[in-house]
Short mmCIF file of C-alpha atoms and ligand atoms in Angstrom, two decimals:
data_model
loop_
_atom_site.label_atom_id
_atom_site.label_comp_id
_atom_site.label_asym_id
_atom_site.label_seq_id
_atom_site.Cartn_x
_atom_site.Cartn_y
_atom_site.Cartn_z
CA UNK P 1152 139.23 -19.94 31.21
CA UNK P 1153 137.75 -21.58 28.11
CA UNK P 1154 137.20 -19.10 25.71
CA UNK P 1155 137.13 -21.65 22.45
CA UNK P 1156 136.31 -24.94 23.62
CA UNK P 1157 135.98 -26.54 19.86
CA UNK P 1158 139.42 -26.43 18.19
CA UNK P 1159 137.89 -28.67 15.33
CA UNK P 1160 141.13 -31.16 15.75
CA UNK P 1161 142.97 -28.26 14.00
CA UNK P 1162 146.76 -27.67 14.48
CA UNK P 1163 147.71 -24.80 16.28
CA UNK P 1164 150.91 -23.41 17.80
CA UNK P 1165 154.43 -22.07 17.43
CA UNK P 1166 156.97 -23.34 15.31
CA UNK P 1167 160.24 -21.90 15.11
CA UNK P 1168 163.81 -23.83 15.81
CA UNK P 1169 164.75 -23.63 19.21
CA UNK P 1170 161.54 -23.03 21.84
CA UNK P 1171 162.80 -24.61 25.11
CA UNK P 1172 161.70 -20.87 26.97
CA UNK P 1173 159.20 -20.12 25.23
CA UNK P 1174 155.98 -19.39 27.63
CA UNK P 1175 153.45 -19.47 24.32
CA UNK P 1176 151.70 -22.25 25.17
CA UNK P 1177 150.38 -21.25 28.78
CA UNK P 1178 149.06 -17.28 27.26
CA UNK P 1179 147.51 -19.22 24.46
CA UNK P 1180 146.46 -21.78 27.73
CA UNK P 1181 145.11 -18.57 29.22
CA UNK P 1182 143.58 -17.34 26.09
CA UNK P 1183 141.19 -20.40 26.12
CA UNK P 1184 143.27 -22.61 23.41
CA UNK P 1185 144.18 -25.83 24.87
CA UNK P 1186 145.23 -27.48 21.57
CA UNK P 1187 148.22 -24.83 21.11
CA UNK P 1188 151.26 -27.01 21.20
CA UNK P 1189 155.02 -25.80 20.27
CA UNK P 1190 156.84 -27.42 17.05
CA UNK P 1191 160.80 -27.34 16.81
CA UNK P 1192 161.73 -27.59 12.85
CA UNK P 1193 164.88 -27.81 10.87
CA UNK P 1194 164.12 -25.91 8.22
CA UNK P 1195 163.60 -28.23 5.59
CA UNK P 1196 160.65 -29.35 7.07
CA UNK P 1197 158.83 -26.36 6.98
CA UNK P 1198 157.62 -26.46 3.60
CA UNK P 1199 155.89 -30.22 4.71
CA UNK P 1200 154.72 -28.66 7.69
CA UNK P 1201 153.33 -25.80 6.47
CA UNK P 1202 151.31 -27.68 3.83
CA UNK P 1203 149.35 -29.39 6.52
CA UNK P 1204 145.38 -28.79 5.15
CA UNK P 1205 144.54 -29.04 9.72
CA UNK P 1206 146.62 -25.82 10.48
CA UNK P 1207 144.01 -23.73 12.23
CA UNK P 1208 146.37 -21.03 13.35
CA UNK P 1209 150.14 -20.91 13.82
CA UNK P 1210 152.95 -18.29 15.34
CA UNK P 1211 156.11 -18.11 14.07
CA UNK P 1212 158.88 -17.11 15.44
CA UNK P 1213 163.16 -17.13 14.79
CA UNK P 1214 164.78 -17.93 12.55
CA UNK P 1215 161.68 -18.08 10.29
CA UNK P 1216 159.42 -15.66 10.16
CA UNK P 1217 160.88 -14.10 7.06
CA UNK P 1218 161.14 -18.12 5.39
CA UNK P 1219 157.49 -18.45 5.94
CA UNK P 1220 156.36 -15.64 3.52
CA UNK P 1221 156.40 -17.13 0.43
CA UNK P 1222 154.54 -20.07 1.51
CA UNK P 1223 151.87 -17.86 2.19
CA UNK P 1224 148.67 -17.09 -0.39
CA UNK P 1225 147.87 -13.83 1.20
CA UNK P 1226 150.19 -11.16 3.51
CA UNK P 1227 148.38 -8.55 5.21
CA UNK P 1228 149.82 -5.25 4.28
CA UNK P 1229 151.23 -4.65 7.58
CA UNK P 1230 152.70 -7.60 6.90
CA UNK P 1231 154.22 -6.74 3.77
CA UNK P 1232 155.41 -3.59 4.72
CA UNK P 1233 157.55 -4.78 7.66
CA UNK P 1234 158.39 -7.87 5.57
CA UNK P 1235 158.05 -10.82 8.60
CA UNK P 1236 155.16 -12.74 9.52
CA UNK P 1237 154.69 -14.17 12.93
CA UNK P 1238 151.04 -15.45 12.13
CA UNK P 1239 149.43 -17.34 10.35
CA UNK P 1240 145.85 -18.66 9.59
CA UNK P 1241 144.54 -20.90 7.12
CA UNK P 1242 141.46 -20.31 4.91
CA UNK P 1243 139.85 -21.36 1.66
CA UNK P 1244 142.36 -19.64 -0.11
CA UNK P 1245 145.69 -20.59 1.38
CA UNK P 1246 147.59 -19.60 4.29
CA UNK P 1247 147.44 -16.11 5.36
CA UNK P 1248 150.71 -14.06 6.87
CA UNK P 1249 149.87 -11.39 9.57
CA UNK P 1250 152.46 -9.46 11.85
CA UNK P 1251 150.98 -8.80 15.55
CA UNK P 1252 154.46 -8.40 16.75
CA UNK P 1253 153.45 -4.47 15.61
CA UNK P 1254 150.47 -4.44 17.68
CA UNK P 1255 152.29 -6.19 20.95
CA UNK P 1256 155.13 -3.57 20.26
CA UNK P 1257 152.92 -0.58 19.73
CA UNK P 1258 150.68 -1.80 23.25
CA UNK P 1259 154.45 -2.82 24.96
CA UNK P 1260 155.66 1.71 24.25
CA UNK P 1261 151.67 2.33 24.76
CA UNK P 1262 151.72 0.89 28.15
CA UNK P 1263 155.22 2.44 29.52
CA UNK P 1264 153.98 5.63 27.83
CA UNK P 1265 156.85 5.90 25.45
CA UNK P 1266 156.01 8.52 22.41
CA UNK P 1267 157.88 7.69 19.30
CA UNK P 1268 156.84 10.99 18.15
CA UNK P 1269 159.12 13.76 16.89
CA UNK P 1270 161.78 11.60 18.54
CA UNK P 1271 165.17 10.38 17.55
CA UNK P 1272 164.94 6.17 17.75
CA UNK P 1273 167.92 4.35 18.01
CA UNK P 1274 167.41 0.70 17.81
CA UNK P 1275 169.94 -2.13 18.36
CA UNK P 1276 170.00 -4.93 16.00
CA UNK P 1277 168.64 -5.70 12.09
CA UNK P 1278 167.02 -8.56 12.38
CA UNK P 1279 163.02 -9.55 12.47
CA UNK P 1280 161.79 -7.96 15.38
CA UNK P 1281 163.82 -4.40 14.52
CA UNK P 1282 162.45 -4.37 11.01
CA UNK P 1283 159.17 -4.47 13.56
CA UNK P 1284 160.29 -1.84 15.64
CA UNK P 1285 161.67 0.06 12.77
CA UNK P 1286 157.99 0.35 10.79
CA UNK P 1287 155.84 0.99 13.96
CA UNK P 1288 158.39 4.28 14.80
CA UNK P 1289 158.07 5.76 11.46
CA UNK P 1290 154.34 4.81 11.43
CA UNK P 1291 154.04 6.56 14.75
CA UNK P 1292 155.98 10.06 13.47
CA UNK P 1293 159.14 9.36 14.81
CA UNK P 1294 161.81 12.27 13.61
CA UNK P 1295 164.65 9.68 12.68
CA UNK P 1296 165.26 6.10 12.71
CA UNK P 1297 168.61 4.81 12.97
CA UNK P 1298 169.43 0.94 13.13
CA UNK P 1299 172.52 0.48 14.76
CA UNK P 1300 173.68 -3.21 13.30
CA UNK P 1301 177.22 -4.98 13.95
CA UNK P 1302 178.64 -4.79 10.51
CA UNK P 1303 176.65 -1.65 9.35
CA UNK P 1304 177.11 1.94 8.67
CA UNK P 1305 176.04 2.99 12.34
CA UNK P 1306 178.15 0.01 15.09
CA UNK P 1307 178.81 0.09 17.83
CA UNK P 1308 182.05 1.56 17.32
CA UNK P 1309 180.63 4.93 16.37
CA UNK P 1310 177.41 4.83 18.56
CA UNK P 1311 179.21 8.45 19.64
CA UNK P 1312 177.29 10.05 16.76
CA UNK P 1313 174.11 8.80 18.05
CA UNK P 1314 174.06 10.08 21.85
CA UNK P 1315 171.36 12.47 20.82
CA UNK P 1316 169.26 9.23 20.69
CA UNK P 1317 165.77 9.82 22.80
CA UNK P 1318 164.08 6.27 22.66
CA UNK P 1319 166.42 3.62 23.07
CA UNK P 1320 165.16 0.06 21.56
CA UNK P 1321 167.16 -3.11 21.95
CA UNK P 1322 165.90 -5.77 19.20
CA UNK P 1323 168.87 -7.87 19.61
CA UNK P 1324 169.61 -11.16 21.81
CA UNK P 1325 171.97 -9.25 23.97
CA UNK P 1326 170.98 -9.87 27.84
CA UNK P 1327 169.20 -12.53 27.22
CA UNK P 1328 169.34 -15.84 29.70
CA UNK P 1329 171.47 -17.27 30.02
CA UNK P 1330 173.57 -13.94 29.17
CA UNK P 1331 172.31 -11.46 31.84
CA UNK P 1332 174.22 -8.99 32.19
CA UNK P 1333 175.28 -8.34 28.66
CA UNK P 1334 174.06 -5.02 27.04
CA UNK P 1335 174.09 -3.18 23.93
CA UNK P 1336 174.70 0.29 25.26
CA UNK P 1337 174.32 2.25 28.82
CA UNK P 1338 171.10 4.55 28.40
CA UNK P 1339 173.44 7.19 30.65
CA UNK P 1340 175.19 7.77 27.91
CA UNK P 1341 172.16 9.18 26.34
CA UNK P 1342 172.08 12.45 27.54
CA UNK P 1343 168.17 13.30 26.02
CA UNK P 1344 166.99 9.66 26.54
CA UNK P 1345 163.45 9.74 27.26
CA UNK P 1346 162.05 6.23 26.97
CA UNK P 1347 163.82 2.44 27.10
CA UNK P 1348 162.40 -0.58 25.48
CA UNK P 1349 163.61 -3.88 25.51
CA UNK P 1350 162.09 -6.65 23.44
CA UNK P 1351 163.53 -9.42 25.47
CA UNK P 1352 161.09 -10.96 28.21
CA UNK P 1353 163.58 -13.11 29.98
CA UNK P 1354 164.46 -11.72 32.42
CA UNK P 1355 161.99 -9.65 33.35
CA UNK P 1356 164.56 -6.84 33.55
CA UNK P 1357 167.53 -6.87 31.12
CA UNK P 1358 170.85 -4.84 32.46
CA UNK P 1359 169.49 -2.13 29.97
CA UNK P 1360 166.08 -1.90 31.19
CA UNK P 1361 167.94 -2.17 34.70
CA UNK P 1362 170.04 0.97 34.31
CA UNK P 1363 167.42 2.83 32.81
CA UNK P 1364 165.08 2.18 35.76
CA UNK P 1365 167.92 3.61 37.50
CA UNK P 1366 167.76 7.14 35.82
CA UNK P 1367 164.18 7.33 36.05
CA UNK P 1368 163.47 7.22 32.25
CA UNK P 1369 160.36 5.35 31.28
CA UNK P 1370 161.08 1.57 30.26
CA UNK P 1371 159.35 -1.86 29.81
CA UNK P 1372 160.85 -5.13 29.00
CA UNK P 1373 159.32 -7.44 26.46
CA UNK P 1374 156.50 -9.40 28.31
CA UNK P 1375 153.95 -7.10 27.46
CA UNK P 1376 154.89 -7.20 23.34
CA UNK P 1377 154.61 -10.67 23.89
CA UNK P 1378 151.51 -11.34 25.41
CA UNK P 1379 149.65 -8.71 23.34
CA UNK P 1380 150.85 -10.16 20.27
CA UNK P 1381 149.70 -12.86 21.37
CA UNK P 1382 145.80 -11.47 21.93
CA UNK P 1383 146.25 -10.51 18.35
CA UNK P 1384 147.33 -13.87 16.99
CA UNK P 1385 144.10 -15.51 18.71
CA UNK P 1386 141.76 -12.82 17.45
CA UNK P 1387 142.77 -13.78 13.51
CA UNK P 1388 142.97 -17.61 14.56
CA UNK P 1389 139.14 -17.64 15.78
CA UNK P 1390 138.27 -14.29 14.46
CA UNK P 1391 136.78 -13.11 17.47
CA UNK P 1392 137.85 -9.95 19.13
CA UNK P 1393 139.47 -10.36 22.98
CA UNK P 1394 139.52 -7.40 25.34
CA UNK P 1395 142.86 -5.78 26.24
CA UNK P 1396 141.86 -6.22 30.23
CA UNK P 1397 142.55 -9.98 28.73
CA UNK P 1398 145.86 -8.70 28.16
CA UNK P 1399 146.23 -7.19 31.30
CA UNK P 1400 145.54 -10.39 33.34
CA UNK P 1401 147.74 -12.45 31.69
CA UNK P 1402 150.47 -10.74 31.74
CA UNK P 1403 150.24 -10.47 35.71
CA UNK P 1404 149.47 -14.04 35.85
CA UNK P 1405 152.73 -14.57 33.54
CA UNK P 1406 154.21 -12.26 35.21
CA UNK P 1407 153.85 -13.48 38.45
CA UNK P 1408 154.35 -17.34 37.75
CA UNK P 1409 157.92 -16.36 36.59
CA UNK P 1410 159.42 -13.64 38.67
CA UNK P 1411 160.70 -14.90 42.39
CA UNK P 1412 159.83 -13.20 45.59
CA UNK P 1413 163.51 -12.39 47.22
CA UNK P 1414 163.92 -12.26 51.11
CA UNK P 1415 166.70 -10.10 52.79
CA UNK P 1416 167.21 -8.18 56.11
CA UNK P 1417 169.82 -8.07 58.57
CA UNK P 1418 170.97 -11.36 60.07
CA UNK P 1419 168.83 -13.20 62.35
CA UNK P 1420 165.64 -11.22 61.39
CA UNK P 1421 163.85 -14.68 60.37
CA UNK P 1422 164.51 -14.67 56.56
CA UNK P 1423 164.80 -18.43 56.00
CA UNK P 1424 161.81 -19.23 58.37
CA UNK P 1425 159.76 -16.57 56.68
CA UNK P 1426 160.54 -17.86 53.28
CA UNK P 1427 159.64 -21.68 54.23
CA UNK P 1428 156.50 -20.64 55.67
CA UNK P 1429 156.22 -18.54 52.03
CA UNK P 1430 157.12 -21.81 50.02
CA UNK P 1431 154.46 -23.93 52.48
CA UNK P 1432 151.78 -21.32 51.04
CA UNK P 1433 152.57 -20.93 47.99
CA UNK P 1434 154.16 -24.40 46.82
CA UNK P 1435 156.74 -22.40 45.42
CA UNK P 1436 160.61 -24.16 45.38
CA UNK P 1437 162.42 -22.18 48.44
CA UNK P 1438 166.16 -21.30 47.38
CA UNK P 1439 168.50 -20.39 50.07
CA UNK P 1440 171.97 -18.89 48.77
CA UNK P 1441 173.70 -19.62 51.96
CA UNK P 1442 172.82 -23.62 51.73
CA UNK P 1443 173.58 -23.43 47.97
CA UNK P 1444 177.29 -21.36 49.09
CA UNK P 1445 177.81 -24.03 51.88
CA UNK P 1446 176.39 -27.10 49.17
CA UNK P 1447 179.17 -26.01 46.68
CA UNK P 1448 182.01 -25.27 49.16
CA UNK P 1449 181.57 -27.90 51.29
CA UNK P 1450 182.37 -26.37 54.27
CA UNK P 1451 180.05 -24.21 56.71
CA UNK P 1452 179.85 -20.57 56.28
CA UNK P 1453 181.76 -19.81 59.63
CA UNK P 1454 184.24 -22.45 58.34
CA UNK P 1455 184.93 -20.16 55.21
CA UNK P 1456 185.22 -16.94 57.20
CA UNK P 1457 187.70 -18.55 58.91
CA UNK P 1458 190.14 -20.28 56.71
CA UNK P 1459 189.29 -18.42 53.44
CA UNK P 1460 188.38 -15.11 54.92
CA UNK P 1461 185.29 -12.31 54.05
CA UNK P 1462 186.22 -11.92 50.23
CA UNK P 1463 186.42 -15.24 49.58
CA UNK P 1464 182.51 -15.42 50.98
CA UNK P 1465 181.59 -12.49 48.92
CA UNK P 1466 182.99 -14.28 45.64
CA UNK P 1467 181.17 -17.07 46.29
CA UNK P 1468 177.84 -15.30 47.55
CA UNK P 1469 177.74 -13.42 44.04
CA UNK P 1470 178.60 -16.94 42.37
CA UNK P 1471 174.87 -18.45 43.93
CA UNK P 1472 172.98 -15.23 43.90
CA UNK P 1473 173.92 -14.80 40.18
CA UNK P 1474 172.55 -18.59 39.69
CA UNK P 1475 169.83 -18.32 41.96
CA UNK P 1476 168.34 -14.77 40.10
CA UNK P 1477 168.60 -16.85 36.70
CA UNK P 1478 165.64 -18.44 37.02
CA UNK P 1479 162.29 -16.98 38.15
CA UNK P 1480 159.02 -18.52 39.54
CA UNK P 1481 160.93 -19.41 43.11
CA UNK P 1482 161.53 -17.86 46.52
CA UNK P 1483 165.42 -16.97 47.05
CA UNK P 1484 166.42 -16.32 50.17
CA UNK P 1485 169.59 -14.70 50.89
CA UNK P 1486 172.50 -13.70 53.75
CA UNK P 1487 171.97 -10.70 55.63
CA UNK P 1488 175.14 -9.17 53.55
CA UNK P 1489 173.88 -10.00 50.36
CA UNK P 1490 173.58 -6.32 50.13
CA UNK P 1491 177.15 -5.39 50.68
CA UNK P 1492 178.25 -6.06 47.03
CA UNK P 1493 176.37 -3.95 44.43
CA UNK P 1494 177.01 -6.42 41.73
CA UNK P 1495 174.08 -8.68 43.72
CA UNK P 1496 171.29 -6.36 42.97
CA UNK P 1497 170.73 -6.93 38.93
CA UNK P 1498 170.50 -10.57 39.43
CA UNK P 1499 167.92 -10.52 42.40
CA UNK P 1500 166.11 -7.48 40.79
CA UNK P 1501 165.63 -8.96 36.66
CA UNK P 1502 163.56 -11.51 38.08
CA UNK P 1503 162.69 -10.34 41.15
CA UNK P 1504 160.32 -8.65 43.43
CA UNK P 1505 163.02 -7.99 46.31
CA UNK P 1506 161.62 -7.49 50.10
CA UNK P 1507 163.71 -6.21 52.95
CA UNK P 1508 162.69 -7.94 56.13
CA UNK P 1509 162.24 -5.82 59.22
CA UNK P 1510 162.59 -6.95 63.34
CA UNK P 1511 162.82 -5.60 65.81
CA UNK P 1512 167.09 -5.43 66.80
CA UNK P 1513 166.65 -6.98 70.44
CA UNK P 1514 164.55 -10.18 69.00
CA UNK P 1515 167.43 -10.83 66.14
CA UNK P 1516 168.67 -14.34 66.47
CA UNK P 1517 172.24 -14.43 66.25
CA UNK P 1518 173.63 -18.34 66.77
CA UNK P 1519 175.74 -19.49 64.15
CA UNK P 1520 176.20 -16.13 62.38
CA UNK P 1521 180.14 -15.72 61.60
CA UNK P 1522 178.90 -11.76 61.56
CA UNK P 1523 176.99 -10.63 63.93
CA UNK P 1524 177.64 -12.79 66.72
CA UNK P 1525 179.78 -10.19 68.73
CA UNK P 1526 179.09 -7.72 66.68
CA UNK P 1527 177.23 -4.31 67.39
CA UNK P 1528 174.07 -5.16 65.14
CA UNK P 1529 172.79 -1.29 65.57
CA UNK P 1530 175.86 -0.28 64.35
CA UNK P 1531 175.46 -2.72 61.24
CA UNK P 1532 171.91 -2.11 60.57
CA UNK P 1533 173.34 1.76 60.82
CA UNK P 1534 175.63 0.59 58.05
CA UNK P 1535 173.40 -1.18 55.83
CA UNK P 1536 170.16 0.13 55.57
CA UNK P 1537 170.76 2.83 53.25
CA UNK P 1538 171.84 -0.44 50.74
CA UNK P 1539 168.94 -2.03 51.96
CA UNK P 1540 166.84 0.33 51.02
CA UNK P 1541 168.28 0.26 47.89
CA UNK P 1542 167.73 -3.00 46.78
CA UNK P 1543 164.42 -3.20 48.00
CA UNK P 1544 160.98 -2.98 46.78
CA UNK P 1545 159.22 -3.31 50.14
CA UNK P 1546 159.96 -3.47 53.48
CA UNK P 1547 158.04 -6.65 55.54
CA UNK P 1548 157.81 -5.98 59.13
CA UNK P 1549 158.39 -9.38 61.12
CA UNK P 1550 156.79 -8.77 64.24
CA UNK P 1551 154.25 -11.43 64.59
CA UNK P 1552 154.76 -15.35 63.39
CA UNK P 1553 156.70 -16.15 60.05
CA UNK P 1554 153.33 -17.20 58.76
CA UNK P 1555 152.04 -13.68 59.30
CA UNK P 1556 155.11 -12.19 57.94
CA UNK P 1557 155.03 -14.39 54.69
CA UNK P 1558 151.18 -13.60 53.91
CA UNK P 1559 152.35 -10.06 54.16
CA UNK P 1560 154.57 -10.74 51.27
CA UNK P 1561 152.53 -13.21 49.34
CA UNK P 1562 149.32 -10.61 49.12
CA UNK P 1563 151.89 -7.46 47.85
CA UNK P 1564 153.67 -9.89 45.14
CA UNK P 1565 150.27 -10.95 43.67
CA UNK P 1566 149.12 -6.77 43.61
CA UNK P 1567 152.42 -5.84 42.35
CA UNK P 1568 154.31 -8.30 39.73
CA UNK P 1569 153.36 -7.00 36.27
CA UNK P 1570 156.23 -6.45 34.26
P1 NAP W 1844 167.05 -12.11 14.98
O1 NAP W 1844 166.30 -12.05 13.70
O2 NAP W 1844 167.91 -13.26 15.28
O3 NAP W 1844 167.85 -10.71 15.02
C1 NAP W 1844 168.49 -10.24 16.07
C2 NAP W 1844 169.51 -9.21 15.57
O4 NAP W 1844 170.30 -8.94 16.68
C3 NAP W 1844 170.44 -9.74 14.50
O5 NAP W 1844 169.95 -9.45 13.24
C4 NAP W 1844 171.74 -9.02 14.82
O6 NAP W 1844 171.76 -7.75 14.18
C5 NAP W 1844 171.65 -8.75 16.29
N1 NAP W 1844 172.47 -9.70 17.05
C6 NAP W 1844 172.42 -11.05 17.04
N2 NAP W 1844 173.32 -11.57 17.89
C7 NAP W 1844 173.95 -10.52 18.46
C8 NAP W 1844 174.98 -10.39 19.43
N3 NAP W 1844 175.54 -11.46 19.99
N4 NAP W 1844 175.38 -9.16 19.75
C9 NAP W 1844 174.81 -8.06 19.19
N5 NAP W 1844 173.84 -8.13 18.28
C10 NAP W 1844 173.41 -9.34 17.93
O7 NAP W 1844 166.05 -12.02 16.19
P2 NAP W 1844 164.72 -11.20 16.28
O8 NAP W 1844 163.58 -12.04 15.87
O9 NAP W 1844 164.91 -9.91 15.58
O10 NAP W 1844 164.59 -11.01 17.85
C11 NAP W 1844 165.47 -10.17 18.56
C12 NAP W 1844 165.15 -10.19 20.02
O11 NAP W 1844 163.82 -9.73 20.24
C13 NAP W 1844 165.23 -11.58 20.63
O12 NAP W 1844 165.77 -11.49 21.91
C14 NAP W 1844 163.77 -12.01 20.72
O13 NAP W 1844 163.56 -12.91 21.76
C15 NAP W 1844 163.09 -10.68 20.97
N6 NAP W 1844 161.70 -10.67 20.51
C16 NAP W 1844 160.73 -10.48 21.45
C17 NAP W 1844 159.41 -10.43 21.07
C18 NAP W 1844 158.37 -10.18 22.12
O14 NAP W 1844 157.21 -10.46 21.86
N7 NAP W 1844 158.72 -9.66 23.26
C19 NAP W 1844 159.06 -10.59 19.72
C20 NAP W 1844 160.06 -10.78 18.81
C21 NAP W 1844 161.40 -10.83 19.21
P3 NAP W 1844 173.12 -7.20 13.53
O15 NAP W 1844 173.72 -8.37 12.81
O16 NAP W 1844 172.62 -6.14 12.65
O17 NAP W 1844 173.99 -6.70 14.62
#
């Protein structure tokens, strides 16, 4: 869509130091700005930079968005008050500093209805995007406010005194690729916890948004903040106001362009053919953990089983699911007993829309499988369905073609990936 098809040769973009993951450039794409570009700086030259009389509209992000304030004329007072701009336009006057990190943050709790409220907030980390998080839930009536900060008065070495917490907000790089898995505290711990929010959009699903899925308690990671804030920045740059369905389809395009569509079922059920026919349609890269376990050891699958035994498999299984989950946009396919080792699920499910393949027992193809060549597969699928089912967010029956079976899958990922 072209929404502003005249940039006037005017600079726009996102400067900040390191911006390697940064998906700015294809919202603002989608927002109708092609001339939005990204600009690493040291921080010396941001004062040159900044000075630029063609800067139509710029985002800012870490480690400056306090260091740009003083080169701005004017600061909005939300601005002000939260003391870090991530916008900013210039007009006659000078450059003007707004925050629509608020707004994205405010539309991210908005969306997974999470009510700051009369509620105790706990939120991890001091920096820029917690002063952010900090404003909006006193703003929004929230009962108490505590910052929990390494080196401050509340740590994490006496988060004990905080398990009354009821929104839990993590404004800190912890989880972040590539450091899934890390996470600033276990929302279980938090016996009144009523809402989860994660400012981190990548993954998809941080291990704390993860386990709080798990409880049932109301979470969202950080896509949505980001692509409303986003909305906002391009309303000041061109002054015209965008609709929040604008939002909306962005962030399932965005969504959908970087979370994978994961394939398992029991062996034999037609995983690998259903998930080339799925990369044929889709032009999406096809990665299949068993080829990437039998690429790195060298050695078939039935080979390891035999001279290096189940456990060995397993370690390395977790090894290439773990690297295959990192990154999103792609098609994983797995082995049948993926499913076996818990520790499999976060890294399939933070970027993943996971889909349990279903045949028929008597059709299941079972040359070359170490497992279930002489084994009793109703007996197994006995055994591992109730794990199935628990990775899973949909079951695919596979009763037709694998073409069939894969435009099954490809029509319920584009209806159902939004963060
Ligand atoms: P920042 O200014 O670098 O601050 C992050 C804070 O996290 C630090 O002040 C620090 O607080 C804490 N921290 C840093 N490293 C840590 C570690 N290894 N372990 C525990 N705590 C650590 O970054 P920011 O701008 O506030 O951004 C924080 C996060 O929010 C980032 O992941 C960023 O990508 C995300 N974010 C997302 C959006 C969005 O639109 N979704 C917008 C802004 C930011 P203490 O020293 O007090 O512990």
């Amino acid at each position: 869509m072209q929404r502003f098809k005249y940039m006037g040769g005017k600079v726009y973009g996102l400067i900040g130091r390191t911006l390697k993951h940064s998906y700015s450039v294809r919202i603002h794409q989608e927002l109708g700005n092609s001339a939005y570009r990204l600009f690493e700086l040291e921080s010396e030259a941001l004062s040159e930079f900044l000075s630029r009389e063609d800067i139509g509209g710029l985002n800012v992000t870490i480690p400056y968005k306090r260091d740009v304030m003083r080169f701005c004329a004017v600061l909005s007072p939300e601005a002000q008050a939260i003391g870090s701009v991530n916008t900013i336009v210039r007009k006659a006057d000078g450059l003007h500093g707004y925050n629509t990190d608020a707004y994205g943050f405010k539309y991210m709790a908005q969306r997974a209805h999470i009510e700051f409220a009369g509620r105790k907030v706990v939120i991890f980390g001091s920096g820029g995007a917690s002063l952010t998080a900090q404003a909006v839930a006193k703003a929004q009536g929230a009962s108490e406010v505590v910052v929990v900060s390494r080196n401050g008065t509340d740590n994490y070495g006496n988060l004990r005194r905080h398990r009354d917490g009821e929104i839990l907000i993590n404004a800190t790089p912890m989880g972040m690729h590539p450091h899934a898995g890390e996470c600033v505290a276990d929302p279980k711990d938090f016996g009144r916890c009523k809402g989860v929010l994660d400012l981190i959009y990548n993954p998809h699903r941080t291990t704390f948004i993860i386990r709080a899925e798990q409880l049932g308690i109301p979470c969202s990671g950080g896509l949505s903040m980001l692509v409303a804030q986003a909305k906002a920045a391009a309303e000041l740059f061109f002054g015209t106001p965008i609709p929040d369905c604008e939002t909306e389809r962005i962030l399932a395009l965005i969504g959908r362009e970087t979370s994978n569509i994961v394939i398992t079922g029991m062996p034999g059920s037609g995983k690998s053919i259903v998930g080339k026919a799925l990369g044929k349609i889709t032009g999406r890269e096809v990665v299949d953990v068993d080829a990437e376990i039998v690429r790195c050891a060298g050695k078939s699958i039935e080979e390891i089983f035999r001279e290096d035994g189940e456990e060995e498999f397993r370690r390395l299984e977790h090894e290439q699911t773990a690297l295959a989950g990192a990154r999103g946009g792609r098609i994983i396919t797995t082995g049948g007993g993926v499913v076996k080792d818990m520790r499999n699920y976060a890294p399939l499910h933070q970027n993943g829309r996971i889909y349990h393949i279903v045949r028929d027992l008597k059709l299941l193809d079972r040359a070359g499988r170490p497992l279930s060549a002489g084994a009793d597969l109703a007996q197994m699928n006995r055994e591992r369905l109730p794990l199935y089912e628990y990775f899973r967010d949909a079951v695919i029956e596979n009763d037709g073609t694998p073409e069939e079976a894969a435009d099954r899958i490809w029509r319920d990922f584009c209806e159902n990936t939004c963060d």
